[in-house]
PDB file of C-alpha atoms in Angstrom:
ATOM      1  CA  MET A1363     111.406 101.561 114.203  1.00 79.00           C
ATOM      2  CA  ALA A1364     112.539 103.226 110.898  1.00 93.00           C
ATOM      3  CA  THR A1365     110.853 106.051 109.047  1.00 95.00           C
ATOM      4  CA  ILE A1366     111.233 106.423 105.129  1.00 94.00           C
ATOM      5  CA  HIS A1367     110.472 109.721 103.516  1.00 95.00           C
ATOM      6  CA  PHE A1368     110.231 110.117 100.040  1.00 92.00           C
ATOM      7  CA  LYS A1369     109.113 112.786  97.386  1.00 94.00           C
ATOM      8  CA  LYS A1370     108.594 112.400  93.614  1.00 92.00           C
ATOM      9  CA  ALA A1371     108.268 115.653  91.196  1.00 94.00           C
ATOM     10  CA  PHE A1372     105.293 114.946  88.902  1.00 93.00           C
ATOM     11  CA  THR A1373     103.941 116.607  85.562  1.00 94.00           C
ATOM     12  CA  MET A1374     100.779 114.535  85.209  1.00 93.00           C
ATOM     13  CA  SER A1375      97.359 116.120  85.711  1.00 94.00           C
ATOM     14  CA  LEU A1376      96.082 115.835  89.333  1.00 94.00           C
ATOM     15  CA  ASP A1377      93.483 113.172  87.948  1.00 94.00           C
ATOM     16  CA  GLU A1378      96.360 111.165  86.922  1.00 93.00           C
ATOM     17  CA  VAL A1379      98.394 111.313  89.975  1.00 92.00           C
ATOM     18  CA  ARG A1380      95.226 110.554  91.953  1.00 93.00           C
ATOM     19  CA  ALA A1381      94.678 107.570  89.590  1.00 92.00           C
ATOM     20  CA  GLY A1382      97.907 106.095  89.865  1.00 87.00           C
ATOM     21  CA  ILE A1383      98.210 106.239  93.577  1.00 88.00           C
ATOM     22  CA  GLU A1384      94.613 104.549  93.485  1.00 92.00           C
ATOM     23  CA  GLN A1385      96.139 101.998  91.112  1.00 88.00           C
ATOM     24  CA  LEU A1386      99.075 101.260  93.182  1.00 84.00           C
ATOM     25  CA  GLY A1387      96.989 101.009  96.445  1.00 88.00           C
ATOM     26  CA  LYS A1388      94.605  98.293  95.105  1.00 92.00           C
ATOM     27  CA  ALA A1389      97.661  96.428  93.832  1.00 86.00           C
ATOM     28  CA  LEU A1390      99.484  96.600  97.445  1.00 86.00           C
ATOM     29  CA  GLU A1391      96.083  95.757  99.068  1.00 92.00           C
ATOM     30  CA  LYS A1392      95.458  92.844  96.524  1.00 92.00           C
ATOM     31  CA  ASP A1393      99.185  91.539  96.560  1.00 89.00           C
ATOM     32  CA  GLN A1394     100.210  92.591 100.028  1.00 88.00           C
ATOM     33  CA  GLY A1395      97.071  92.798 102.417  1.00 92.00           C
ATOM     34  CA  MET A1396      97.723  96.318 102.938  1.00 93.00           C
ATOM     35  CA  LYS A1397      94.724  98.549 103.835  1.00 96.00           C
ATOM     36  CA  TYR A1398      94.270 102.223 102.493  1.00 96.00           C
ATOM     37  CA  SER A1399      91.757 104.964 102.532  1.00 97.00           C
ATOM     38  CA  TRP A1400      91.750 108.475 101.074  1.00 97.00           C
ATOM     39  CA  GLU A1401      91.561 110.918 103.941  1.00 97.00           C
ATOM     40  CA  ASN A1402      90.832 113.840 101.352  1.00 96.00           C
ATOM     41  CA  ASP A1403      91.417 114.574  97.812  1.00 94.00           C
ATOM     42  CA  ASN A1404      94.874 114.553  98.341  1.00 96.00           C
ATOM     43  CA  LYS A1405      95.912 112.248 100.894  1.00 97.00           C
ATOM     44  CA  VAL A1406      96.015 108.583 101.459  1.00 96.00           C
ATOM     45  CA  VAL A1407      96.623 106.872 104.756  1.00 97.00           C
ATOM     46  CA  PHE A1408      97.690 103.417 104.713  1.00 95.00           C
ATOM     47  CA  GLN A1409      98.492 100.406 107.015  1.00 95.00           C
ATOM     48  CA  HIS A1410     100.149  96.990 106.723  1.00 91.00           C
ATOM     49  CA  LYS A1411     101.305  94.629 109.545  1.00 89.00           C
ATOM     50  CA  ALA A1412     104.967  95.588 108.785  1.00 88.00           C
ATOM     51  CA  ALA A1413     104.158  99.693 108.277  1.00 92.00           C
ATOM     52  CA  LYS A1414     101.800 102.696 108.270  1.00 95.00           C
ATOM     53  CA  GLY A1415     101.995 105.940 106.944  1.00 95.00           C
ATOM     54  CA  TYR A1416     100.718 108.228 104.215  1.00 96.00           C
ATOM     55  CA  VAL A1417     100.915 109.657 100.535  1.00 94.00           C
ATOM     56  CA  ALA A1418     100.004 113.053 100.013  1.00 96.00           C
ATOM     57  CA  ILE A1419     100.075 115.079  97.212  1.00 96.00           C
ATOM     58  CA  LYS A1420     101.263 118.950  97.755  1.00 96.00           C
ATOM     59  CA  GLY A1421     101.731 121.264  94.639  1.00 94.00           C
ATOM     60  CA  ASN A1422     103.763 119.445  92.124  1.00 94.00           C
ATOM     61  CA  GLU A1423     105.134 116.722  93.951  1.00 95.00           C
ATOM     62  CA  VAL A1424     103.962 113.448  95.685  1.00 94.00           C
ATOM     63  CA  GLU A1425     105.328 112.853  99.235  1.00 95.00           C
ATOM     64  CA  LEU A1426     105.291 109.858 101.084  1.00 93.00           C
ATOM     65  CA  GLU A1427     106.181 108.670 104.574  1.00 95.00           C
ATOM     66  CA  ILE A1428     106.062 105.216 105.864  1.00 94.00           C
ATOM     67  CA  LYS A1429     107.068 104.278 109.327  1.00 96.00           C
ATOM     68  CA  LEU A1430     108.246 100.712 109.525  1.00 94.00           C
ATOM     69  CA  GLY A1431     108.023  98.152 112.526  1.00 91.00           C
ATOM     70  CA  MET A1432     111.052  96.880 114.316  1.00 89.00           C
ATOM     71  CA  LEU A1433     111.151  93.928 112.253  1.00 86.00           C
ATOM     72  CA  TYR A1434     111.306  95.631 108.726  1.00 86.00           C
ATOM     73  CA  SER A1435     113.469  98.469 110.037  1.00 89.00           C
ATOM     74  CA  ALA A1436     116.703  96.631 108.478  1.00 89.00           C
ATOM     75  CA  MET A1437     114.979  96.779 104.813  1.00 89.00           C
ATOM     76  CA  ALA A1438     114.787 100.163 104.890  1.00 91.00           C
ATOM     77  CA  PRO A1439     117.011 100.565 102.037  1.00 91.00           C
ATOM     78  CA  LEU A1440     115.482  98.207  99.974  1.00 91.00           C
ATOM     79  CA  ILE A1441     112.109  99.140 100.356  1.00 88.00           C
ATOM     80  CA  LYS A1442     112.937 102.732  99.913  1.00 89.00           C
ATOM     81  CA  ASN A1443     114.553 101.377  96.110  1.00 90.00           C
ATOM     82  CA  LYS A1444     111.358  99.606  95.769  1.00 87.00           C
ATOM     83  CA  ILE A1445     108.955 102.656  96.417  1.00 85.00           C
ATOM     84  CA  SER A1446     111.254 104.541  93.977  1.00 86.00           C
ATOM     85  CA  GLU A1447     110.779 101.960  91.391  1.00 88.00           C
ATOM     86  CA  MET A1448     107.158 101.804  91.740  1.00 82.00           C
ATOM     87  CA  ALA A1449     106.733 105.781  91.684  1.00 82.00           C
ATOM     88  CA  GLU A1450     108.507 105.686  88.338  1.00 82.00           C
ATOM     89  CA  GLN A1451     105.725 103.291  87.358  1.00 79.00           C
ATOM     90  CA  TYR A1452     102.923 105.176  88.343  1.00 74.00           C
ATOM     91  CA  ILE A1453     103.581 108.658  88.580  1.00 78.00           C
ATOM     92  CA  VAL A1454     105.547 110.684  85.958  1.00 79.00           C
TER      93      VAL A1454
END
């Protein structure tokens, strides 16, 4: 099992960051079948057949942690690159 940690600083307002996380969650739910829910105003937990984890707003950073299942562990570098690309699109 592999774990991916990712942090990205942002300059957007908190409402804009939350909206970006929500938009991303909806897109991943529709396209990939991922399930997500807001644990509180600043943290989303998610689960997919291949992974589980969270996205949290901490100060002026967004922090993501994903625990990949064994079948997807070898793809961790590719997944981290994709996360980075998506973060650039949704969170500034």
